[in-house]
PDB file of N, CA and C in Angstrom:
ATOM      1  N   UNK A   1       0.754  -1.152   0.118  1.00  0.00           N
ATOM      2  CA  UNK A   1      -0.206  -0.092  -0.021  1.00  0.00           C
ATOM      3  C   UNK A   1       0.855   1.231  -0.023  1.00  0.00           C
ATOM      4  N   UNK A   2       0.744   2.010  -0.983  1.00  0.00           N
ATOM      5  CA  UNK A   2       1.379   3.316  -1.141  1.00  0.00           C
ATOM      6  C   UNK A   2       0.845   4.496  -0.248  1.00  0.00           C
ATOM      7  N   UNK A   3       1.539   5.122   0.888  1.00  0.00           N
ATOM      8  CA  UNK A   3       0.971   6.118   1.422  1.00  0.00           C
ATOM      9  C   UNK A   3       1.621   7.530   0.808  1.00  0.00           C
ATOM     10  N   UNK A   4       0.841   8.704   0.689  1.00  0.00           N
ATOM     11  CA  UNK A   4       1.271   9.713   0.139  1.00  0.00           C
ATOM     12  C   UNK A   4       1.779  10.686   1.286  1.00  0.00           C
ATOM     13  N   UNK A   5       2.607  11.602   0.639  1.00  0.00           N
ATOM     14  CA  UNK A   5       2.907  12.712   1.340  1.00  0.00           C
ATOM     15  C   UNK A   5       1.992  13.530   2.243  1.00  0.00           C
ATOM     16  N   UNK A   6       0.720  13.902   1.504  1.00  0.00           N
ATOM     17  CA  UNK A   6      -0.136  14.801   2.436  1.00  0.00           C
ATOM     18  C   UNK A   6      -0.582  13.889   3.781  1.00  0.00           C
ATOM     19  N   UNK A   7      -0.540  12.408   3.718  1.00  0.00           N
ATOM     20  CA  UNK A   7      -0.986  11.934   4.974  1.00  0.00           C
ATOM     21  C   UNK A   7       0.218  12.521   6.056  1.00  0.00           C
ATOM     22  N   UNK A   8       1.310  12.759   5.783  1.00  0.00           N
ATOM     23  CA  UNK A   8       2.556  12.871   6.715  1.00  0.00           C
ATOM     24  C   UNK A   8       2.256  14.381   6.899  1.00  0.00           C
ATOM     25  N   UNK A   9       1.648  15.332   6.162  1.00  0.00           N
ATOM     26  CA  UNK A   9       1.646  16.696   6.181  1.00  0.00           C
ATOM     27  C   UNK A   9       0.237  16.809   7.114  1.00  0.00           C
ATOM     28  N   UNK A  10      -0.902  16.176   6.897  1.00  0.00           N
ATOM     29  CA  UNK A  10      -1.933  16.362   7.737  1.00  0.00           C
ATOM     30  C   UNK A  10      -1.599  16.023   9.501  1.00  0.00           C
ATOM     31  N   UNK A  11      -0.690  14.987   9.405  1.00  0.00           N
ATOM     32  CA  UNK A  11      -0.109  14.551  10.904  1.00  0.00           C
ATOM     33  C   UNK A  11       0.572  15.510  11.425  1.00  0.00           C
ATOM     34  N   UNK A  12       1.395  16.160  10.712  1.00  0.00           N
ATOM     35  CA  UNK A  12       2.394  16.954  11.165  1.00  0.00           C
ATOM     36  C   UNK A  12       1.793  18.314  11.576  1.00  0.00           C
ATOM     37  N   UNK A  13       0.740  18.551  10.589  1.00  0.00           N
ATOM     38  CA  UNK A  13      -0.073  19.995  10.995  1.00  0.00           C
ATOM     39  C   UNK A  13      -0.856  19.357  12.212  1.00  0.00           C
ATOM     40  N   UNK A  14      -1.537  18.472  12.342  1.00  0.00           N
ATOM     41  CA  UNK A  14      -2.303  17.786  13.481  1.00  0.00           C
ATOM     42  C   UNK A  14      -1.501  18.269  14.547  1.00  0.00           C
ATOM     43  N   UNK A  15      -0.270  17.466  14.840  1.00  0.00           N
ATOM     44  CA  UNK A  15       0.893  17.972  16.077  1.00  0.00           C
ATOM     45  C   UNK A  15       0.739  19.316  16.283  1.00  0.00           C
ATOM     46  N   UNK A  16       0.954  20.075  15.245  1.00  0.00           N
ATOM     47  CA  UNK A  16       1.280  21.407  15.565  1.00  0.00           C
ATOM     48  C   UNK A  16       0.132  22.222  15.963  1.00  0.00           C
ATOM     49  N   UNK A  17      -1.424  21.631  15.369  1.00  0.00           N
ATOM     50  CA  UNK A  17      -2.555  22.348  15.855  1.00  0.00           C
ATOM     51  C   UNK A  17      -2.938  22.086  17.337  1.00  0.00           C
ATOM     52  N   UNK A  18      -2.486  21.025  17.678  1.00  0.00           N
ATOM     53  CA  UNK A  18      -2.854  20.349  19.210  1.00  0.00           C
ATOM     54  C   UNK A  18      -1.809  20.853  20.166  1.00  0.00           C
ATOM     55  N   UNK A  19      -0.770  21.760  19.646  1.00  0.00           N
ATOM     56  CA  UNK A  19       0.102  22.241  21.020  1.00  0.00           C
ATOM     57  C   UNK A  19      -0.884  23.236  21.661  1.00  0.00           C
ATOM     58  N   UNK A  20      -0.635  23.108  22.914  1.00  0.00           N
ATOM     59  CA  UNK A  20      -1.404  24.124  23.702  1.00  0.00           C
ATOM     60  C   UNK A  20      -1.217  25.362  23.481  1.00  0.00           C
ATOM     61  N   UNK A  21      -2.414  26.366  23.981  1.00  0.00           N
ATOM     62  CA  UNK A  21      -2.554  27.524  23.755  1.00  0.00           C
ATOM     63  C   UNK A  21      -1.345  28.367  24.385  1.00  0.00           C
ATOM     64  N   UNK A  22      -0.864  28.032  25.612  1.00  0.00           N
ATOM     65  CA  UNK A  22       0.186  28.724  26.280  1.00  0.00           C
ATOM     66  C   UNK A  22       1.422  28.333  25.442  1.00  0.00           C
ATOM     67  N   UNK A  23       1.824  27.311  24.812  1.00  0.00           N
ATOM     68  CA  UNK A  23       3.120  27.029  24.387  1.00  0.00           C
ATOM     69  C   UNK A  23       2.987  28.250  22.833  1.00  0.00           C
ATOM     70  N   UNK A  24       1.765  28.297  22.231  1.00  0.00           N
ATOM     71  CA  UNK A  24       1.607  29.132  21.077  1.00  0.00           C
ATOM     72  C   UNK A  24       1.951  30.560  21.503  1.00  0.00           C
ATOM     73  N   UNK A  25       1.206  31.007  22.439  1.00  0.00           N
ATOM     74  CA  UNK A  25       1.333  32.452  22.851  1.00  0.00           C
ATOM     75  C   UNK A  25       2.853  32.507  23.358  1.00  0.00           C
ATOM     76  N   UNK A  26       3.472  31.645  23.939  1.00  0.00           N
ATOM     77  CA  UNK A  26       4.838  32.020  24.295  1.00  0.00           C
ATOM     78  C   UNK A  26       5.757  32.290  22.971  1.00  0.00           C
ATOM     79  N   UNK A  27       5.516  31.236  22.191  1.00  0.00           N
ATOM     80  CA  UNK A  27       6.378  31.484  20.969  1.00  0.00           C
ATOM     81  C   UNK A  27       6.210  32.616  20.313  1.00  0.00           C
ATOM     82  N   UNK A  28       4.883  33.051  19.966  1.00  0.00           N
ATOM     83  CA  UNK A  28       4.202  34.115  19.332  1.00  0.00           C
ATOM     84  C   UNK A  28       4.923  35.431  20.129  1.00  0.00           C
ATOM     85  N   UNK A  29       4.961  35.595  21.228  1.00  0.00           N
ATOM     86  CA  UNK A  29       5.350  36.798  22.222  1.00  0.00           C
ATOM     87  C   UNK A  29       6.776  36.614  22.350  1.00  0.00           C
ATOM     88  N   UNK A  30       7.621  35.676  21.960  1.00  0.00           N
ATOM     89  CA  UNK A  30       9.191  35.623  22.140  1.00  0.00           C
ATOM     90  C   UNK A  30       9.807  36.446  21.353  1.00  0.00           C
ATOM     91  N   UNK A  31      10.766  37.333  21.965  1.00  0.00           N
ATOM     92  CA  UNK A  31      11.557  38.398  21.251  1.00  0.00           C
ATOM     93  C   UNK A  31      12.688  37.646  20.493  1.00  0.00           C
ATOM     94  N   UNK A  32      13.035  36.623  20.625  1.00  0.00           N
ATOM     95  CA  UNK A  32      14.034  35.789  20.113  1.00  0.00           C
ATOM     96  C   UNK A  32      13.263  35.263  18.812  1.00  0.00           C
ATOM     97  N   UNK A  33      13.908  35.795  17.415  1.00  0.00           N
ATOM     98  CA  UNK A  33      13.225  35.337  16.084  1.00  0.00           C
ATOM     99  C   UNK A  33      14.359  34.045  15.824  1.00  0.00           C
ATOM    100  N   UNK A  34      13.922  32.757  15.812  1.00  0.00           N
ATOM    101  CA  UNK A  34      14.797  31.768  15.407  1.00  0.00           C
ATOM    102  C   UNK A  34      15.031  31.320  13.992  1.00  0.00           C
ATOM    103  N   UNK A  35      13.832  31.790  13.122  1.00  0.00           N
ATOM    104  CA  UNK A  35      13.726  31.299  11.965  1.00  0.00           C
ATOM    105  C   UNK A  35      13.251  32.344  11.088  1.00  0.00           C
ATOM    106  N   UNK A  36      13.882  32.642  10.137  1.00  0.00           N
ATOM    107  CA  UNK A  36      13.534  33.981   9.152  1.00  0.00           C
ATOM    108  C   UNK A  36      13.211  32.909   7.774  1.00  0.00           C
ATOM    109  N   UNK A  37      12.081  33.007   7.016  1.00  0.00           N
ATOM    110  CA  UNK A  37      11.647  32.407   6.019  1.00  0.00           C
ATOM    111  C   UNK A  37      12.320  33.332   4.546  1.00  0.00           C
ATOM    112  N   UNK A  38      12.766  32.721   3.724  1.00  0.00           N
ATOM    113  CA  UNK A  38      12.978  33.637   2.423  1.00  0.00           C
ATOM    114  C   UNK A  38      11.795  34.172   1.886  1.00  0.00           C
ATOM    115  N   UNK A  39      11.915  34.998   1.009  1.00  0.00           N
ATOM    116  CA  UNK A  39      10.790  35.217   0.188  1.00  0.00           C
ATOM    117  C   UNK A  39      10.291  34.208  -0.835  1.00  0.00           C
ATOM    118  N   UNK A  40       9.187  34.053  -1.000  1.00  0.00           N
ATOM    119  CA  UNK A  40       8.702  33.219  -1.750  1.00  0.00           C
ATOM    120  C   UNK A  40       9.340  32.759  -2.971  1.00  0.00           C
ATOM    121  N   UNK A  41       9.743  33.976  -3.761  1.00  0.00           N
ATOM    122  CA  UNK A  41      10.376  33.998  -5.049  1.00  0.00           C
ATOM    123  C   UNK A  41      11.822  33.272  -4.916  1.00  0.00           C
ATOM    124  N   UNK A  42      12.494  33.409  -3.920  1.00  0.00           N
ATOM    125  CA  UNK A  42      13.510  32.562  -3.576  1.00  0.00           C
ATOM    126  C   UNK A  42      13.597  31.275  -3.333  1.00  0.00           C
ATOM    127  N   UNK A  43      12.516  30.589  -3.066  1.00  0.00           N
ATOM    128  CA  UNK A  43      12.273  29.137  -2.782  1.00  0.00           C
ATOM    129  C   UNK A  43      12.588  28.402  -4.341  1.00  0.00           C
ATOM    130  N   UNK A  44      13.346  27.087  -3.777  1.00  0.00           N
ATOM    131  CA  UNK A  44      13.344  26.030  -4.743  1.00  0.00           C
ATOM    132  C   UNK A  44      12.311  25.911  -5.407  1.00  0.00           C
ATOM    133  N   UNK A  45      12.284  25.022  -6.636  1.00  0.00           N
ATOM    134  CA  UNK A  45      11.044  24.703  -7.281  1.00  0.00           C
ATOM    135  C   UNK A  45      10.308  23.648  -6.375  1.00  0.00           C
ATOM    136  N   UNK A  46      11.339  22.499  -5.643  1.00  0.00           N
ATOM    137  CA  UNK A  46      10.701  21.509  -4.610  1.00  0.00           C
ATOM    138  C   UNK A  46      10.230  22.136  -3.591  1.00  0.00           C
ATOM    139  N   UNK A  47      10.786  23.427  -3.216  1.00  0.00           N
ATOM    140  CA  UNK A  47       9.989  23.982  -1.864  1.00  0.00           C
ATOM    141  C   UNK A  47       8.769  24.644  -2.321  1.00  0.00           C
ATOM    142  N   UNK A  48       8.683  25.153  -3.448  1.00  0.00           N
ATOM    143  CA  UNK A  48       7.834  26.219  -4.179  1.00  0.00           C
ATOM    144  C   UNK A  48       6.706  25.071  -3.965  1.00  0.00           C
ATOM    145  N   UNK A  49       6.735  23.895  -4.530  1.00  0.00           N
ATOM    146  CA  UNK A  49       5.671  22.878  -4.674  1.00  0.00           C
ATOM    147  C   UNK A  49       5.321  22.441  -3.521  1.00  0.00           C
ATOM    148  N   UNK A  50       6.140  22.330  -2.483  1.00  0.00           N
ATOM    149  CA  UNK A  50       5.884  21.761  -1.059  1.00  0.00           C
ATOM    150  C   UNK A  50       4.906  22.679  -0.140  1.00  0.00           C
ATOM    151  N   UNK A  51       5.214  23.888  -0.465  1.00  0.00           N
ATOM    152  CA  UNK A  51       4.369  25.236  -0.017  1.00  0.00           C
ATOM    153  C   UNK A  51       3.395  25.629  -0.525  1.00  0.00           C
ATOM    154  N   UNK A  52       2.926  25.148  -1.487  1.00  0.00           N
ATOM    155  CA  UNK A  52       1.859  25.639  -2.519  1.00  0.00           C
ATOM    156  C   UNK A  52       0.679  25.917  -1.751  1.00  0.00           C
ATOM    157  N   UNK A  53       0.215  25.284  -0.825  1.00  0.00           N
ATOM    158  CA  UNK A  53      -0.853  25.575   0.070  1.00  0.00           C
ATOM    159  C   UNK A  53      -0.614  26.737   1.265  1.00  0.00           C
ATOM    160  N   UNK A  54       0.749  26.901   1.486  1.00  0.00           N
ATOM    161  CA  UNK A  54       0.913  27.994   2.550  1.00  0.00           C
ATOM    162  C   UNK A  54       1.290  29.181   2.317  1.00  0.00           C
ATOM    163  N   UNK A  55       1.872  29.542   0.868  1.00  0.00           N
ATOM    164  CA  UNK A  55       1.979  30.719   0.548  1.00  0.00           C
ATOM    165  C   UNK A  55       0.806  31.623   0.610  1.00  0.00           C
ATOM    166  N   UNK A  56       1.500  32.922   1.350  1.00  0.00           N
ATOM    167  CA  UNK A  56       0.303  33.985   1.775  1.00  0.00           C
ATOM    168  C   UNK A  56      -0.693  33.653   2.644  1.00  0.00           C
ATOM    169  N   UNK A  57      -0.245  32.602   3.711  1.00  0.00           N
ATOM    170  CA  UNK A  57      -1.069  32.435   4.772  1.00  0.00           C
ATOM    171  C   UNK A  57      -0.194  32.778   6.064  1.00  0.00           C
ATOM    172  N   UNK A  58      -0.738  32.596   7.201  1.00  0.00           N
ATOM    173  CA  UNK A  58      -0.185  32.690   8.289  1.00  0.00           C
ATOM    174  C   UNK A  58       0.727  31.423   8.801  1.00  0.00           C
ATOM    175  N   UNK A  59       0.381  30.466   8.059  1.00  0.00           N
ATOM    176  CA  UNK A  59       1.317  29.116   8.047  1.00  0.00           C
ATOM    177  C   UNK A  59       2.508  29.311   7.375  1.00  0.00           C
ATOM    178  N   UNK A  60       2.874  30.233   6.657  1.00  0.00           N
ATOM    179  CA  UNK A  60       4.096  30.219   5.504  1.00  0.00           C
ATOM    180  C   UNK A  60       5.367  30.187   6.289  1.00  0.00           C
ATOM    181  N   UNK A  61       5.621  30.708   7.018  1.00  0.00           N
ATOM    182  CA  UNK A  61       6.874  30.425   8.122  1.00  0.00           C
ATOM    183  C   UNK A  61       6.964  29.230   8.497  1.00  0.00           C
ATOM    184  N   UNK A  62       6.103  28.599   9.328  1.00  0.00           N
ATOM    185  CA  UNK A  62       5.947  27.190   9.501  1.00  0.00           C
ATOM    186  C   UNK A  62       6.254  26.236   8.676  1.00  0.00           C
ATOM    187  N   UNK A  63       5.518  26.211   7.264  1.00  0.00           N
ATOM    188  CA  UNK A  63       5.808  25.312   6.366  1.00  0.00           C
ATOM    189  C   UNK A  63       7.244  25.414   5.886  1.00  0.00           C
ATOM    190  N   UNK A  64       7.944  26.813   5.825  1.00  0.00           N
ATOM    191  CA  UNK A  64       9.086  26.927   5.257  1.00  0.00           C
ATOM    192  C   UNK A  64      10.083  26.274   6.143  1.00  0.00           C
ATOM    193  N   UNK A  65      10.027  26.517   7.369  1.00  0.00           N
ATOM    194  CA  UNK A  65      10.723  25.873   8.507  1.00  0.00           C
ATOM    195  C   UNK A  65      10.802  24.462   8.195  1.00  0.00           C
ATOM    196  N   UNK A  66       9.562  24.009   8.182  1.00  0.00           N
ATOM    197  CA  UNK A  66       9.268  22.398   8.193  1.00  0.00           C
ATOM    198  C   UNK A  66      10.069  22.033   6.804  1.00  0.00           C
ATOM    199  N   UNK A  67       9.963  22.457   5.739  1.00  0.00           N
ATOM    200  CA  UNK A  67      10.526  22.049   4.548  1.00  0.00           C
ATOM    201  C   UNK A  67      12.143  22.160   4.631  1.00  0.00           C
ATOM    202  N   UNK A  68      12.728  23.122   5.327  1.00  0.00           N
ATOM    203  CA  UNK A  68      14.039  23.172   5.655  1.00  0.00           C
ATOM    204  C   UNK A  68      14.461  22.229   6.463  1.00  0.00           C
ATOM    205  N   UNK A  69      13.750  21.850   7.321  1.00  0.00           N
ATOM    206  CA  UNK A  69      14.193  20.862   8.501  1.00  0.00           C
ATOM    207  C   UNK A  69      14.439  19.580   7.591  1.00  0.00           C
ATOM    208  N   UNK A  70      12.912  18.974   6.914  1.00  0.00           N
ATOM    209  CA  UNK A  70      12.974  17.851   6.687  1.00  0.00           C
ATOM    210  C   UNK A  70      13.760  17.615   5.254  1.00  0.00           C
ATOM    211  N   UNK A  71      13.860  18.628   4.639  1.00  0.00           N
ATOM    212  CA  UNK A  71      14.667  18.250   3.233  1.00  0.00           C
ATOM    213  C   UNK A  71      15.958  17.697   3.243  1.00  0.00           C
ATOM    214  N   UNK A  72      17.000  17.791   4.307  1.00  0.00           N
ATOM    215  CA  UNK A  72      18.261  17.139   4.617  1.00  0.00           C
ATOM    216  C   UNK A  72      18.083  15.742   4.865  1.00  0.00           C
ATOM    217  N   UNK A  73      17.087  15.718   5.829  1.00  0.00           N
ATOM    218  CA  UNK A  73      16.826  14.459   6.453  1.00  0.00           C
ATOM    219  C   UNK A  73      16.522  13.369   5.422  1.00  0.00           C
ATOM    220  N   UNK A  74      15.383  13.812   4.502  1.00  0.00           N
ATOM    221  CA  UNK A  74      14.545  12.824   3.905  1.00  0.00           C
ATOM    222  C   UNK A  74      15.359  12.980   2.557  1.00  0.00           C
ATOM    223  N   UNK A  75      16.260  13.752   1.824  1.00  0.00           N
ATOM    224  CA  UNK A  75      16.949  13.659   0.758  1.00  0.00           C
ATOM    225  C   UNK A  75      17.819  12.776   0.870  1.00  0.00           C
ATOM    226  N   UNK A  76      18.605  12.545   2.207  1.00  0.00           N
ATOM    227  CA  UNK A  76      19.688  11.807   2.451  1.00  0.00           C
ATOM    228  C   UNK A  76      19.094  10.141   2.912  1.00  0.00           C
ATOM    229  N   UNK A  77      17.977   9.993   3.417  1.00  0.00           N
ATOM    230  CA  UNK A  77      17.342   8.738   3.526  1.00  0.00           C
ATOM    231  C   UNK A  77      16.546   8.079   2.634  1.00  0.00           C
ATOM    232  N   UNK A  78      15.737   8.881   1.822  1.00  0.00           N
ATOM    233  CA  UNK A  78      14.571   8.742   0.858  1.00  0.00           C
ATOM    234  C   UNK A  78      15.048   9.026  -0.759  1.00  0.00           C
ATOM    235  N   UNK A  79      15.751  10.253  -0.879  1.00  0.00           N
ATOM    236  CA  UNK A  79      16.242  10.595  -2.043  1.00  0.00           C
ATOM    237  C   UNK A  79      15.824  12.168  -2.156  1.00  0.00           C
ATOM    238  N   UNK A  80      16.527  12.717  -3.257  1.00  0.00           N
ATOM    239  CA  UNK A  80      16.348  14.204  -3.217  1.00  0.00           C
ATOM    240  C   UNK A  80      15.011  14.625  -3.876  1.00  0.00           C
ATOM    241  N   UNK A  81      14.491  13.780  -4.308  1.00  0.00           N
ATOM    242  CA  UNK A  81      12.729  14.056  -4.817  1.00  0.00           C
ATOM    243  C   UNK A  81      11.843  13.581  -3.815  1.00  0.00           C
ATOM    244  N   UNK A  82      12.034  13.302  -2.607  1.00  0.00           N
ATOM    245  CA  UNK A  82      11.113  12.940  -1.773  1.00  0.00           C
ATOM    246  C   UNK A  82      10.101  13.696  -1.512  1.00  0.00           C
ATOM    247  N   UNK A  83       9.978  15.084  -1.672  1.00  0.00           N
ATOM    248  CA  UNK A  83       8.638  15.887  -1.894  1.00  0.00           C
ATOM    249  C   UNK A  83       7.706  15.615  -2.659  1.00  0.00           C
ATOM    250  N   UNK A  84       8.108  15.025  -3.837  1.00  0.00           N
ATOM    251  CA  UNK A  84       7.369  14.850  -5.060  1.00  0.00           C
ATOM    252  C   UNK A  84       6.868  13.548  -5.423  1.00  0.00           C
ATOM    253  N   UNK A  85       7.672  12.806  -4.853  1.00  0.00           N
ATOM    254  CA  UNK A  85       7.381  11.053  -5.221  1.00  0.00           C
ATOM    255  C   UNK A  85       6.288  10.748  -4.228  1.00  0.00           C
ATOM    256  N   UNK A  86       5.856   9.615  -4.631  1.00  0.00           N
ATOM    257  CA  UNK A  86       4.741   8.979  -3.656  1.00  0.00           C
ATOM    258  C   UNK A  86       5.592   8.181  -2.416  1.00  0.00           C
ATOM    259  N   UNK A  87       4.926   8.205  -1.163  1.00  0.00           N
ATOM    260  CA  UNK A  87       5.634   7.780  -0.283  1.00  0.00           C
ATOM    261  C   UNK A  87       5.657   6.238  -0.222  1.00  0.00           C
ATOM    262  N   UNK A  88       6.612   5.531  -0.106  1.00  0.00           N
ATOM    263  CA  UNK A  88       6.631   4.110  -0.122  1.00  0.00           C
ATOM    264  C   UNK A  88       6.504   3.535   1.526  1.00  0.00           C
ATOM    265  N   UNK A  89       5.650   2.304   1.798  1.00  0.00           N
ATOM    266  CA  UNK A  89       5.364   2.244   2.940  1.00  0.00           C
ATOM    267  C   UNK A  89       6.712   1.716   4.050  1.00  0.00           C
ATOM    268  N   UNK A  90       7.705   1.509   3.336  1.00  0.00           N
ATOM    269  CA  UNK A  90       9.231   1.211   3.827  1.00  0.00           C
ATOM    270  C   UNK A  90       9.631   2.535   4.489  1.00  0.00           C
ATOM    271  N   UNK A  91       9.477   3.630   3.826  1.00  0.00           N
ATOM    272  CA  UNK A  91      10.134   4.968   4.454  1.00  0.00           C
ATOM    273  C   UNK A  91       9.054   5.487   5.255  1.00  0.00           C
ATOM    274  N   UNK A  92       7.722   5.205   5.711  1.00  0.00           N
ATOM    275  CA  UNK A  92       7.010   5.634   6.439  1.00  0.00           C
ATOM    276  C   UNK A  92       7.655   6.251   7.843  1.00  0.00           C
ATOM    277  N   UNK A  93       8.431   5.465   8.610  1.00  0.00           N
ATOM    278  CA  UNK A  93       9.125   5.861   9.732  1.00  0.00           C
ATOM    279  C   UNK A  93      10.043   7.117   9.486  1.00  0.00           C
ATOM    280  N   UNK A  94      10.583   7.046   8.424  1.00  0.00           N
ATOM    281  CA  UNK A  94      11.666   8.204   8.136  1.00  0.00           C
ATOM    282  C   UNK A  94      10.925   9.527   7.896  1.00  0.00           C
ATOM    283  N   UNK A  95       9.647   9.406   7.278  1.00  0.00           N
ATOM    284  CA  UNK A  95       8.771  10.614   7.150  1.00  0.00           C
ATOM    285  C   UNK A  95       8.238  10.962   8.809  1.00  0.00           C
ATOM    286  N   UNK A  96       8.026  10.032   9.106  1.00  0.00           N
ATOM    287  CA  UNK A  96       7.473  10.385  10.722  1.00  0.00           C
ATOM    288  C   UNK A  96       8.594  11.087  11.421  1.00  0.00           C
ATOM    289  N   UNK A  97       9.531  10.652  11.546  1.00  0.00           N
ATOM    290  CA  UNK A  97      10.631  11.281  12.270  1.00  0.00           C
ATOM    291  C   UNK A  97      11.050  12.444  11.497  1.00  0.00           C
ATOM    292  N   UNK A  98      10.972  12.726  10.512  1.00  0.00           N
ATOM    293  CA  UNK A  98      11.728  13.971  10.155  1.00  0.00           C
ATOM    294  C   UNK A  98      10.589  15.014  10.300  1.00  0.00           C
ATOM    295  N   UNK A  99       9.192  14.486  10.060  1.00  0.00           N
ATOM    296  CA  UNK A  99       8.132  15.531  10.614  1.00  0.00           C
ATOM    297  C   UNK A  99       8.004  16.049  12.073  1.00  0.00           C
ATOM    298  N   UNK A 100       8.359  14.899  12.721  1.00  0.00           N
ATOM    299  CA  UNK A 100       8.292  15.237  14.419  1.00  0.00           C
ATOM    300  C   UNK A 100       9.663  16.009  14.727  1.00  0.00           C
ATOM    301  N   UNK A 101      10.732  15.937  13.812  1.00  0.00           N
ATOM    302  CA  UNK A 101      11.766  16.748  14.034  1.00  0.00           C
ATOM    303  C   UNK A 101      11.627  18.290  13.556  1.00  0.00           C
ATOM    304  N   UNK A 102      10.982  18.401  12.665  1.00  0.00           N
ATOM    305  CA  UNK A 102      10.526  19.616  12.113  1.00  0.00           C
ATOM    306  C   UNK A 102       9.436  20.216  12.954  1.00  0.00           C
ATOM    307  N   UNK A 103       8.690  19.513  13.361  1.00  0.00           N
ATOM    308  CA  UNK A 103       7.290  20.375  14.196  1.00  0.00           C
ATOM    309  C   UNK A 103       8.446  20.641  15.654  1.00  0.00           C
ATOM    310  N   UNK A 104       9.111  19.813  16.297  1.00  0.00           N
ATOM    311  CA  UNK A 104       9.818  20.234  17.331  1.00  0.00           C
ATOM    312  C   UNK A 104      10.618  21.701  17.185  1.00  0.00           C
ATOM    313  N   UNK A 105      11.227  21.510  15.916  1.00  0.00           N
ATOM    314  CA  UNK A 105      12.339  22.631  15.838  1.00  0.00           C
ATOM    315  C   UNK A 105      11.638  23.981  15.173  1.00  0.00           C
ATOM    316  N   UNK A 106      10.260  24.039  14.713  1.00  0.00           N
ATOM    317  CA  UNK A 106       9.687  25.034  13.988  1.00  0.00           C
ATOM    318  C   UNK A 106       8.651  25.492  14.751  1.00  0.00           C
ATOM    319  N   UNK A 107       8.100  24.818  15.999  1.00  0.00           N
ATOM    320  CA  UNK A 107       6.909  25.217  16.719  1.00  0.00           C
ATOM    321  C   UNK A 107       7.686  26.318  17.694  1.00  0.00           C
TER     322      UNK A 107
END
């Protein structure tokens, strides 16, 4: 059974959405900016495709950070085309691990 990347994205977004309001408020009010996204026109083709639904939304910075964290992890373990190919069942744990790392680092 082939699983697709959208399942992973929904899972990652679910984890992000389920964080407590206090954590979100603390993050938003923090004076330390830990991640700064590039303007959309500076994104690679792969990143533009990955972020298509996030551009010009409040989630754009999170999606950009998520891609930047997941890309080196998945490129080395799954292949450089990880964001555009169908997820194979044998790679599911790699995607989950990368998504967990991204949510942790970008939240």
